[in-house]
XYZ file of C-alpha atoms in Angstrom:
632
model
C 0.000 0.000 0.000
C 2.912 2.714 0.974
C 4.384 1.909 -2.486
C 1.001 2.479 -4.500
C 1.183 5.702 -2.585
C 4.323 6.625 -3.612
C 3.707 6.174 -6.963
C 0.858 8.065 -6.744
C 2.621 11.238 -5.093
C 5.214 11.330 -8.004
C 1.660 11.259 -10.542
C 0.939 14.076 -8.618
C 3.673 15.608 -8.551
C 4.644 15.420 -12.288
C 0.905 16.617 -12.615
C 1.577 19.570 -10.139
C 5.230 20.532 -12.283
C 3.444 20.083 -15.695
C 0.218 22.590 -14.525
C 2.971 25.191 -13.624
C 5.019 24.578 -16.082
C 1.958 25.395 -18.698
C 0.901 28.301 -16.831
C 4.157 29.911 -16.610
C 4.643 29.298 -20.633
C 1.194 30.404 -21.218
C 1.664 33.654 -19.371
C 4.605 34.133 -20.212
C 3.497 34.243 -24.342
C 1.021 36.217 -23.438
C 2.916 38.894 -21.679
C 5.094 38.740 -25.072
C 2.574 38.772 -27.072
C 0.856 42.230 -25.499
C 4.301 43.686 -25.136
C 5.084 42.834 -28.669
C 5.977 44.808 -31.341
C 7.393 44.212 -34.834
C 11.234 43.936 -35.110
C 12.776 47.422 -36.044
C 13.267 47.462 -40.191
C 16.767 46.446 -40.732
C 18.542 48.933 -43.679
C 18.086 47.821 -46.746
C 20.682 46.945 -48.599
C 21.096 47.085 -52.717
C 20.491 44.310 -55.104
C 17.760 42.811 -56.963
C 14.189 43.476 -55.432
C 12.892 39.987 -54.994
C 8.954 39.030 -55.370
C 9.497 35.324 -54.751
C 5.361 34.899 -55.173
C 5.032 31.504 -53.467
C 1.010 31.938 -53.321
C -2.070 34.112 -54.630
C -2.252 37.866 -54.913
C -5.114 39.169 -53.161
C -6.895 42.363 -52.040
C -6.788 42.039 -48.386
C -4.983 38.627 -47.008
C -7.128 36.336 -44.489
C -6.305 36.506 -40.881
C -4.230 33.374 -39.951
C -5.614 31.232 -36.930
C -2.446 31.227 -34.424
C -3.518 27.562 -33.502
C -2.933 26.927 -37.053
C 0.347 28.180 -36.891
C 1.547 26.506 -33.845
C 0.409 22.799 -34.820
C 0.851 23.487 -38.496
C -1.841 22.028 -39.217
C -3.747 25.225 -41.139
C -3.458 25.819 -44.672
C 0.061 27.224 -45.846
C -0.734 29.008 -48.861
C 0.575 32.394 -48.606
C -1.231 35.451 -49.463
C 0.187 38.666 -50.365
C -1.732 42.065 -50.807
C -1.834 43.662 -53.956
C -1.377 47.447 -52.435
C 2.071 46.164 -50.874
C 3.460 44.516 -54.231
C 1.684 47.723 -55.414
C 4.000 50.080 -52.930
C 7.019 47.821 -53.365
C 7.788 48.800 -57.004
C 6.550 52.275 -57.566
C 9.289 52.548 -54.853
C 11.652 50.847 -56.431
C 11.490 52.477 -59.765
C 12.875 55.672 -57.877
C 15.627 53.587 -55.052
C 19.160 53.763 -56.266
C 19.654 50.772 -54.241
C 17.138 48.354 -56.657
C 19.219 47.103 -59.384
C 16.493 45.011 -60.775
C 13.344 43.092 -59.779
C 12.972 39.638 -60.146
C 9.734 37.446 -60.412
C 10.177 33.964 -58.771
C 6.854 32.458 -60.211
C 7.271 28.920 -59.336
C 4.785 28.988 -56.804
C 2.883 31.476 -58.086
C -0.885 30.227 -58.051
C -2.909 33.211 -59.403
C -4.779 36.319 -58.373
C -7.700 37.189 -60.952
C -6.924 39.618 -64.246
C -7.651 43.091 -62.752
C -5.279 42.478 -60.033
C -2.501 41.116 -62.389
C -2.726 43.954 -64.946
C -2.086 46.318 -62.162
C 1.144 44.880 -60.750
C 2.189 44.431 -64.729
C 1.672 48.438 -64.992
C 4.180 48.937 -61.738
C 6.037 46.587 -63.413
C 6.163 48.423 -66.574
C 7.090 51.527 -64.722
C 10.250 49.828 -63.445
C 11.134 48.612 -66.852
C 10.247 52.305 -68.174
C 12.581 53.823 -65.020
C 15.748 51.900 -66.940
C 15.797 49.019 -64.395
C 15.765 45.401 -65.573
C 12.827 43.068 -64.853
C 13.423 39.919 -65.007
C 11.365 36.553 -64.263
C 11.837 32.948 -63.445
C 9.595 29.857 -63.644
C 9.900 26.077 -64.276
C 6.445 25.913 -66.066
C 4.364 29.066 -66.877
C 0.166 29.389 -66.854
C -2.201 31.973 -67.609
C -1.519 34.101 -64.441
C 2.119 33.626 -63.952
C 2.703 34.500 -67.796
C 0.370 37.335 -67.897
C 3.438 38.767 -64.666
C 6.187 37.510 -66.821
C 5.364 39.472 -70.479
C 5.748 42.363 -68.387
C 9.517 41.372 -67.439
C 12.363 42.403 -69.813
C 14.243 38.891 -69.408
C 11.799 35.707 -69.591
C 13.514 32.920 -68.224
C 12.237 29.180 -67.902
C 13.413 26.034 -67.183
C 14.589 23.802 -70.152
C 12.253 20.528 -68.964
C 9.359 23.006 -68.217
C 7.504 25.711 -70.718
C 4.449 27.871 -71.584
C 0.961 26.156 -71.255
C -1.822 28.689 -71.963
C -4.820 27.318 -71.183
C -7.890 29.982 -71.197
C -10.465 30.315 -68.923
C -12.967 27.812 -68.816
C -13.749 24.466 -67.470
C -16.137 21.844 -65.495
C -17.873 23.070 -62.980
C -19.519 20.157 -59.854
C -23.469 19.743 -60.903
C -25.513 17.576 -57.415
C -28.574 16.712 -58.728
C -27.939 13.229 -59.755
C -26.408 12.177 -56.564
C -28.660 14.462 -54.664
C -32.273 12.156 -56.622
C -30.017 8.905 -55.289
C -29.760 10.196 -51.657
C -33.640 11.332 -51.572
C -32.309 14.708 -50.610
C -34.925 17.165 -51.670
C -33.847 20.642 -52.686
C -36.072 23.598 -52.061
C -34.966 26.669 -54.252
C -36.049 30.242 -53.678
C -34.675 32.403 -56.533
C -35.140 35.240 -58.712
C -33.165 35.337 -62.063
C -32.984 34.010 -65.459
C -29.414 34.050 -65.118
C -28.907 33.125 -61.546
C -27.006 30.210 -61.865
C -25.408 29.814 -58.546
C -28.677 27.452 -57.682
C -28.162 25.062 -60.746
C -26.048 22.613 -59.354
C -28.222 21.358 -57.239
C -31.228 21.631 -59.473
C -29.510 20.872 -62.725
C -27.181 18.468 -63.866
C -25.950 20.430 -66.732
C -25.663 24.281 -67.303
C -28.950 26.035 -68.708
C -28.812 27.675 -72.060
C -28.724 30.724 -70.414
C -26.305 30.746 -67.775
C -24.091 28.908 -70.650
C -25.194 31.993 -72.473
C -24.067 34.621 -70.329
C -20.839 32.383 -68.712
C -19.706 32.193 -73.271
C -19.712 36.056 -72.818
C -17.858 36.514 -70.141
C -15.198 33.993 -70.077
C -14.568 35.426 -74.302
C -13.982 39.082 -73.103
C -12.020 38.119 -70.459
C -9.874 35.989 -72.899
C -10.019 38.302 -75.510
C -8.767 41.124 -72.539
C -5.957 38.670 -71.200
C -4.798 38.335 -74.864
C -4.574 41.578 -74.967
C -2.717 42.954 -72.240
C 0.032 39.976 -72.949
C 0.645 41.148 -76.454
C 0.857 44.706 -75.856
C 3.411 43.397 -72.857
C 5.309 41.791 -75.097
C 4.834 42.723 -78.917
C 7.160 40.013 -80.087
C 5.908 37.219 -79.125
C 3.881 34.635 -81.619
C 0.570 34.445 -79.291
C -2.075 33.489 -81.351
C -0.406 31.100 -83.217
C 1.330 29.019 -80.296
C -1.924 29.097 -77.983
C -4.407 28.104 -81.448
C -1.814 25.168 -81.831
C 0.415 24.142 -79.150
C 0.688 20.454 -80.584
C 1.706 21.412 -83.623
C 4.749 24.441 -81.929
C 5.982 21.459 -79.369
C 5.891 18.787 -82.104
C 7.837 20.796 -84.219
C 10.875 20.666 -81.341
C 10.369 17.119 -81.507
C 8.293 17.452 -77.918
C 10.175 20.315 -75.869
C 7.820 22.451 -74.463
C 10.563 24.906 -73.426
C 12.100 24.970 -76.892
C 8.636 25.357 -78.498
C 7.723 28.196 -76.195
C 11.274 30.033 -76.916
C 10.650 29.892 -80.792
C 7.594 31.697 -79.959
C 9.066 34.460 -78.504
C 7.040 33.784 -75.399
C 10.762 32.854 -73.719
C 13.982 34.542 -73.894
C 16.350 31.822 -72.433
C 16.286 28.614 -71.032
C 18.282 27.725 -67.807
C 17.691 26.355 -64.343
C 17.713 28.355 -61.194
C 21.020 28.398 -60.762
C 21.751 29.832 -64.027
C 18.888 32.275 -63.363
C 20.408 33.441 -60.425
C 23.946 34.028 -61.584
C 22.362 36.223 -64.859
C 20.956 38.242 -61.785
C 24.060 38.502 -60.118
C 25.909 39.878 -62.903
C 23.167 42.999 -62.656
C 22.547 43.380 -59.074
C 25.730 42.051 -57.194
C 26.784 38.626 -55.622
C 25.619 37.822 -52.439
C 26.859 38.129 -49.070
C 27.531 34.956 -48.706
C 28.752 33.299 -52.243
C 26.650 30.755 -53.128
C 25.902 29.270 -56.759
C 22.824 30.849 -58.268
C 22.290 33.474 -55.618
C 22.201 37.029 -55.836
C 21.864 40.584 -53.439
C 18.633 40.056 -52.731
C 16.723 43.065 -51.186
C 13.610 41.262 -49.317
C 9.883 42.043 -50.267
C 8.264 42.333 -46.728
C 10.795 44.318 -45.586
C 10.921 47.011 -47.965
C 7.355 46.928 -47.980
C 7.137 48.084 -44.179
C 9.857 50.442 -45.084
C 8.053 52.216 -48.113
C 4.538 51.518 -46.862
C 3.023 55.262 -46.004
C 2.006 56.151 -42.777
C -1.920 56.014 -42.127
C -3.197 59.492 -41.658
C -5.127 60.203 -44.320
C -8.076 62.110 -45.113
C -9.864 60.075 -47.282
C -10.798 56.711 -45.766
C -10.687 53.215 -47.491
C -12.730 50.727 -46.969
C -12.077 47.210 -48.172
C -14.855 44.604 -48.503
C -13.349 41.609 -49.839
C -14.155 37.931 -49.820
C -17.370 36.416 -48.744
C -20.202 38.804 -47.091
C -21.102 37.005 -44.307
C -22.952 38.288 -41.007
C -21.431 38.578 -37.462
C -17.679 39.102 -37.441
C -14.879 37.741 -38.774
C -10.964 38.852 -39.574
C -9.864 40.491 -42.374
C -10.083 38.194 -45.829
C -13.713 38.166 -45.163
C -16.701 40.482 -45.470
C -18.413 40.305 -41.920
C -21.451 42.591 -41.763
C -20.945 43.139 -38.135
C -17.100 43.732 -38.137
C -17.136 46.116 -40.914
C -19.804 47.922 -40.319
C -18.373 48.347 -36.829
C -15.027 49.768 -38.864
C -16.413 52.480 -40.230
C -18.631 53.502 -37.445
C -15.584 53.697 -35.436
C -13.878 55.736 -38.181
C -16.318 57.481 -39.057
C -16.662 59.036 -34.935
C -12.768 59.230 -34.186
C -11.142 60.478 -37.621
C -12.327 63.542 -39.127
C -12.853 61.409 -42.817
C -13.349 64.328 -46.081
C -14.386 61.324 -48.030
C -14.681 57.483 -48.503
C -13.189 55.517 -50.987
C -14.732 51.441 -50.571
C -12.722 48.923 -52.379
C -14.889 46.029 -53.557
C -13.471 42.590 -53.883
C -16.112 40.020 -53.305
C -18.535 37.612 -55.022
C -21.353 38.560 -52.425
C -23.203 35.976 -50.292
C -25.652 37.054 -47.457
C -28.271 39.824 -48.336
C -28.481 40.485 -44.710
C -24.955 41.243 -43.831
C -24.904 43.405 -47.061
C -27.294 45.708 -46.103
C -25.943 46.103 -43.228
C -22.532 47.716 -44.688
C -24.437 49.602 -47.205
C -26.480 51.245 -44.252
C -22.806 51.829 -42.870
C -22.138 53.390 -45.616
C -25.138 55.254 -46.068
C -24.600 56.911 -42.411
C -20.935 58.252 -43.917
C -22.837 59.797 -47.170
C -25.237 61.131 -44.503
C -22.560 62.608 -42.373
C -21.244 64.731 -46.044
C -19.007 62.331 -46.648
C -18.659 61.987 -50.666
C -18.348 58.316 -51.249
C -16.406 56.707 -54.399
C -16.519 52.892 -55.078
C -13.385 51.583 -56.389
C -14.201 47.489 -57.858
C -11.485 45.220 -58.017
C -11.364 41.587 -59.697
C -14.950 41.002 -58.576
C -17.931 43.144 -57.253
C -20.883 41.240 -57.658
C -24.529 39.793 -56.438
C -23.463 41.277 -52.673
C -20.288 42.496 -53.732
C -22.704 44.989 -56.097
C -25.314 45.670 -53.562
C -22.691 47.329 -51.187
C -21.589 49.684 -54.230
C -24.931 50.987 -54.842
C -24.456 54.381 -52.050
C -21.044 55.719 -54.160
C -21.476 58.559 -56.105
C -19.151 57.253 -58.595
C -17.801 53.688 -59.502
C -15.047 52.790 -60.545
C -13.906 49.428 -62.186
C -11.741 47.880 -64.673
C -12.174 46.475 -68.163
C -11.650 42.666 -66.625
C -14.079 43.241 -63.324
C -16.644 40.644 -63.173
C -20.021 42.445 -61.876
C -23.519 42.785 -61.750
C -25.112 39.471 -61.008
C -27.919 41.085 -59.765
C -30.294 38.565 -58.305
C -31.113 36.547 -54.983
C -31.848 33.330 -53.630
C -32.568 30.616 -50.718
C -31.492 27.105 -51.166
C -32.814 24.722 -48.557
C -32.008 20.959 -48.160
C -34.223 18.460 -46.485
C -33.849 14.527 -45.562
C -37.340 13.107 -45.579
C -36.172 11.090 -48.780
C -32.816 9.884 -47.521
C -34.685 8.923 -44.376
C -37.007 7.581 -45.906
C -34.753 5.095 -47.705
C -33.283 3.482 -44.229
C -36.851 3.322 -42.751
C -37.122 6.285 -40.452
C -40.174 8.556 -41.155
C -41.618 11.693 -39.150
C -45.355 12.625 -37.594
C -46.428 15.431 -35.377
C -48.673 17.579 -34.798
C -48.709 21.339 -35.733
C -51.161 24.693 -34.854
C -49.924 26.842 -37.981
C -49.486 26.193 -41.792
C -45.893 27.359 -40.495
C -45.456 25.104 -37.628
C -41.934 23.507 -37.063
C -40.563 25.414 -40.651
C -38.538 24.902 -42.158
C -38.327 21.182 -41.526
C -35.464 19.690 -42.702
C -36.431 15.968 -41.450
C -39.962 15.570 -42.979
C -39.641 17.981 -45.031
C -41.402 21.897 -46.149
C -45.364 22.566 -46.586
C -46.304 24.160 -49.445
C -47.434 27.648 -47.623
C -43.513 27.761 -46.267
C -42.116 27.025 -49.969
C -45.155 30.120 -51.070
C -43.866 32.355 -48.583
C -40.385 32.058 -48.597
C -40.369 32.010 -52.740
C -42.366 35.630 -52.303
C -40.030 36.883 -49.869
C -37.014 36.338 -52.226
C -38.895 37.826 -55.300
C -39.834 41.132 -52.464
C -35.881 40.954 -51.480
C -34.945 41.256 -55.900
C -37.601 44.177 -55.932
C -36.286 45.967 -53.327
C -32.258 45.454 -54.809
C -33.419 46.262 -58.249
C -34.998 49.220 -56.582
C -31.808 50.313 -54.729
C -29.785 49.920 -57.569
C -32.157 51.889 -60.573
C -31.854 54.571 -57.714
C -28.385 54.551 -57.208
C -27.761 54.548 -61.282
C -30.535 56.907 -61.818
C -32.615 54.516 -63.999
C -36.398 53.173 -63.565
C -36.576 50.008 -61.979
C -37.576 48.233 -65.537
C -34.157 48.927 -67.141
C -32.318 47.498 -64.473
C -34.653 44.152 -64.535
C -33.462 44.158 -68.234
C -29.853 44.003 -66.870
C -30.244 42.509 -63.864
C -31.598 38.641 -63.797
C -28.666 37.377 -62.425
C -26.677 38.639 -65.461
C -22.978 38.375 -64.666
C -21.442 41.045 -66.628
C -17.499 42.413 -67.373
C -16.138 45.910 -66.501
C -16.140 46.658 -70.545
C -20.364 46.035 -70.800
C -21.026 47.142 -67.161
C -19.804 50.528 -68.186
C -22.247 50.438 -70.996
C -25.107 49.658 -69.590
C -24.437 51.983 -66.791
C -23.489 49.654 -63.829
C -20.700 51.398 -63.551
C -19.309 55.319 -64.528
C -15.416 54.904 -65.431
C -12.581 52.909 -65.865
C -9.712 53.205 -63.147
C -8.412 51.860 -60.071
C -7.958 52.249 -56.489
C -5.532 55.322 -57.008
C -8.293 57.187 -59.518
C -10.585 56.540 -56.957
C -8.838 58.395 -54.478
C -8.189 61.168 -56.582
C -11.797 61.349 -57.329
C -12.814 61.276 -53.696
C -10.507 63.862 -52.958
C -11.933 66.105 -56.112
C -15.360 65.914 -54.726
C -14.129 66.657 -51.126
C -12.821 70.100 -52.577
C -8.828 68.782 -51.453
C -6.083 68.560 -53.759
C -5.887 65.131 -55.626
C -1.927 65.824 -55.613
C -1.868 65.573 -51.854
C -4.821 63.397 -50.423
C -3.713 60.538 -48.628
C -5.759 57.609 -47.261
C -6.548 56.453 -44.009
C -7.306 52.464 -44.499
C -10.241 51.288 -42.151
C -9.025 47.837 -40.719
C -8.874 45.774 -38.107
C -5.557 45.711 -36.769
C -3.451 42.368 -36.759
C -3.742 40.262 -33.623
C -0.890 40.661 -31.577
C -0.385 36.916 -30.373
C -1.060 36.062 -34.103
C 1.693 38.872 -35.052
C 4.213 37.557 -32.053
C 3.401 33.796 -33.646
C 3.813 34.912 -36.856
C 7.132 36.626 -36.269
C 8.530 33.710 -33.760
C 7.540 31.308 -36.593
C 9.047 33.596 -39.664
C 10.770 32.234 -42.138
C 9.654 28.416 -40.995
C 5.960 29.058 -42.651
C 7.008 28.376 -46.364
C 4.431 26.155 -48.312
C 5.526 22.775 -49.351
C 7.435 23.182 -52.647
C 4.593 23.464 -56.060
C 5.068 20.798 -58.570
C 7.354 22.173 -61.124
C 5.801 19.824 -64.468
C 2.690 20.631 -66.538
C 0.644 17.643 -65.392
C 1.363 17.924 -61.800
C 1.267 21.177 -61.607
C -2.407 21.769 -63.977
C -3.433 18.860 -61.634
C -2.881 19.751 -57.980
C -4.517 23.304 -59.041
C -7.541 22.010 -60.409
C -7.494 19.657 -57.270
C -8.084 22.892 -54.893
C -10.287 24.376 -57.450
C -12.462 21.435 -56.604
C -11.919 21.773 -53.112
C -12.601 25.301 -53.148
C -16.006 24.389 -55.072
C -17.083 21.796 -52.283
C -16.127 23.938 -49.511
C -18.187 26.464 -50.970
C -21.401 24.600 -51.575
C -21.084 22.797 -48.131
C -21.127 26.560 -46.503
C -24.049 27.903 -48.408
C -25.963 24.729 -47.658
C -25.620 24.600 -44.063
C -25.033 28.519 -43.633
C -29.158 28.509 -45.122
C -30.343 32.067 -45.871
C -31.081 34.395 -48.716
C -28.023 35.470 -50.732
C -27.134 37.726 -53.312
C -23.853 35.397 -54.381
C -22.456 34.845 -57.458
C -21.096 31.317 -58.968
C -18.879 32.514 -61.907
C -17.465 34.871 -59.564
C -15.639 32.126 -57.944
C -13.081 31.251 -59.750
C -11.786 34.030 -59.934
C -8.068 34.710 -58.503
C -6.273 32.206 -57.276
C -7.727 28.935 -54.928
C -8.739 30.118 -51.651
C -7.688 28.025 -48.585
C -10.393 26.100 -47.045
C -10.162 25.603 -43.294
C -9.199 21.502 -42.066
C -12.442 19.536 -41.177
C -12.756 18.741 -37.823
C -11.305 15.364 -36.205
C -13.820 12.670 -37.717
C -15.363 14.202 -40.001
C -17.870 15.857 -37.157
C -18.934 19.586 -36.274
C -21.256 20.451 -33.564
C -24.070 21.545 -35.902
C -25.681 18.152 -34.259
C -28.371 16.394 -36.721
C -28.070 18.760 -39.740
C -24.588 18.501 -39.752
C -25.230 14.288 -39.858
C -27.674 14.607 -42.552
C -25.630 16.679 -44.172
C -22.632 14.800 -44.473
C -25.088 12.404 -46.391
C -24.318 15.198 -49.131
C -21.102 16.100 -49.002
């Protein structure tokens, strides 16, 4: 018995020592954390200005999960904002201590057109300011290429190439496996063209989404096309992308080969050879290793460049998913950013306010909710200017309709003006393992929506009229907001996804330009001088224990390496295309709700990350989560 006890004081004991021993590690971060801020910016030394894009480029980057970080078990896809790749080389067309910039595109996994044609303009200023650009990739796509015709030097790997592939592809349709699970869908929509619903309704596209998706994936090919070729005049486009297997076959298979007798390379070499070519402009390396170069890092010339925030025109960024209640930045919670600009709006003394639009839409609720935000800053004087990036639609459009002016780009997707409720239930699939439901009920709306027996008639009446009230009521914003009767926008509207090019003809938006003509135009209409307006961004700021993570952790957070041939590569990123398409029709389905969203608007930019299920497969969304799963 004394021995048991023994062994059971030492339990205790190494309990006892492990308890404090956690406590005084998790205080202790946390006292870091609070007390934490970012290292001092070390001086930047000269050499090549290095954009080693191992990621997307997006419009604001998703707030990282710190758990994530510490287990490693969150996605590792980096994302880097367009305004600091932006800041980055309008600086360095000016800094005597950038010899060149180089483009490591190897990882490079997209970032939708409008984005890309901006960073190709800074890119074209360096190249106009006398400084060499010069790019690197194993195997070049769409949106890595349509970086690298903006370099002066193409390089590429002699065992990779050029595949140009368009836009375009298979989209996920349910219906068939949703008939053989007895799941019953219940659709609320308004909208010839609202196709966002058809999946699980269809199992092929209607003639008129297919319609209206021919229209807009042609102008944005016909726009990418453009803006490479005006890049780089020399190249044999048409020819190479109308006929690739005819330009490899005639180098006997070599992609590489094939892509550098099209002018779409300018020399073939491995890193390593890469790297010493960049050395002989920009300077050897502190430490002399083959294929490196003075390398001048991104992030930290970015926080040395980046201006300080005390403007007088405030920006707003809405970008990613609308959703309601809060959320980080990367997404578009109605609560959080509404809260942003209420906050602003009381402690800054704002002239004007510039809101950058990057999202697809999603819930109508949450989107009213910003535009009444933004509504109270119009209210308050305040002129407002809408500024759209890659995408601005369904949602992403409803939020725009307060500005005064809108701004987009030729390659913005927008529009998609429309709404609807999608509603699973499981009386079928229960049905088919024996389980049926009875009860009793008082109203025609008793215990709706019922997602195990299924919806009454009156619920499917009533719900189906509120969504067609909900389309009135956004036509009706918008035809007031554009100055047009609410018939012209119905003639327009329906769900219509539209490009920048025909939105600005058909009035859905006023010019072409980006966030910086936005600005200026704010400023105009605030009576201050375009020259000297600055902005004053309306964030949330990072989260310090995610910043003290984040810098503990630097430099241990790269991705695993991208596969560097065609098929792997084309495969793995239609993998997470997939991914992201599942992800995203698992969240409307159990998120419920009416939406403004928009399905073409999508897949647009590069894959988003989608957050790790669970262990086993479970949430704690209890039986609709279980039925659910049925479906996923």
């Amino acid at each position: 018995m004394a021995f048991v006890k023994g062994i059971w004081r030492i339990l205790v004991a190494i309990k006892d020592g492990l308890v404090l021993l956690f406590l005084l590690l998790f205080f202790g971060l946390l006292y870091a954390a609070l007390s934490f801020s970012p290292r001092p910016v070390a001086a930047i030394s000269s050499g090549a200005l290095l954009l080693d894009l191992d990621g997307t480029i997006v419009e604001q980057p998703a707030e990282v999960d710190p758990l994530s970080l510490l287990s490693s078990q969150g996605e590792q896809t980096r994302e880097y904002r367009l305004s600091d790749l932006i800041t980055a080389l309008d600086a360095a067309r000016t800094d005597s201590k950038v010899k060149a910039v180089v483009l490591n595109l190897d990882g490079f996994m997209g970032g939708g057109q409008v984005a890309l044609a901006r960073v190709g303009k800074a890119l074209d200023g360096v190249r106009a300011a006398k400084k060499p650009v010069l790019a690197f990739s194993t195997i070049y796509t769409d949106d890595s290429y349509q970086l690298a015709a903006h370099a002066s030097e193409i390089w590429g790997d002699s065992l990779g190439g050029v595949a140009i592939v368009g836009p375009g592809g298979s989209r996920l349709y349910y219906k068939g496996l949703i008939d053989k699970l007895g799941v019953n869908t219940h659709v609320y929509r308004v909208g010839t063209y609202k196709s966002f619903v058809e999946p699980y309704i269809r199992t092929e596209q209607s003639p008129e989404a297919k319609q209206a998706d021919v229209a807009l994936t042609s102008a944005l090919w016909e726009s990418w096309q453009q803006d490479v070729a005006k890049a780089r005049p020399k190249a044999k486009l048409a020819p190479y992308i109308g006929d690739i297997a005819a330009a490899v076959r005639a180098t006997d298979g070599n992609l590489a080969k094939a892509a550098q007798s099209a002018g779409l390379l300018d020399r073939l070499g491995d890193e390593a050879q890469f790297g010493e070519r960049v050395a002989e402009i920009a300077g050897q390396p502190a430490q002399d290793k083959d294929g490196d170069f003075a390398t001048i890092d991104l992030a930290a010339y970015v926080k040395a460049r980046r201006p300080a925030n005390d403007g007088q025109i405030g920006v707003l960024t809405i970008a990613g998913d609308i959703v309601d209640g809060e959320a980080g930045p990367g997404t578009a919670a109605g609560d959080t950013i509404s809260d942003l600009l209420y906050t602003a709006l009381a402690e800054k003394k704002l002239k004007a306010l510039v809101v950058r639009v990057d999202s697809p839409g999603g819930s109508v609720m949450a989107s009213e909710k910003i535009r009444s935000a933004i509504l109270s800053a119009k209210a308050d004087g305040l002129p407002i200017v809408v500024s759209m990036g890659n995408v601005a639609a369904s949602g992403g459009y409803w939020v725009s309709t307060p500005a005064n002016v809108i701004f987009a780009e030729p390659d913005t997707i927008t529009g998609s003006i429309g709404v609807f409720g999608i509603l699973p239930s499981f009386e079928g699939t229960l049905a088919k393992i024996g389980v049926t439901t009875d009860g009793v009920t008082t109203t025609p709306l008793s215990g709706q929506p019922d997602i195990i027996g299924g919806t009454t008639p009156q619920f499917d009446a009533v719900m189906q009229m509120g969504v067609e009230d909900i389309y009135r009521r956004f036509v009706g914003i918008v035809a007031q907001s554009r100055k047009k009767s609410p018939q012209q926008i119905d003639t327009i509207a329906q769900g219509r996804v539209w490009d920048g090019g025909n939105a600005r003809q058909n009035g859905l938006i006023d010019r072409f330009g980006g966030l910086d003509e936005a600005i200026a135009e704010a400023a105009k209409l605030a009576k201050l001088d375009p020259a000297k307006a600055r902005p004053y961004i309306i964030e949330k700021a990072p989260d310090k224990i995610t910043a003290f993570i984040q810098n503990l952790m630097e430099g241990d957070q790269k991705q695993a390496s991208m596969p560097r041939d065609l098929l792997a590569r084309q495969s793995l990123l239609q993998r997470q295309w997939a991914l992201q398409a599942v992800a995203d029709a698992r969240a409307m389905v159990m998120g419920g709700g009416i939406r403004a969203d928009c399905l073409e608007c999508r897949g647009v930019g590069g894959p988003r990350a989608t957050p790790a299920r669970p262990v086993g497969g479970m949430d704690d969304r209890g039986l609709l989560a279980l039925l659910a799963t049925v479906w996923r």
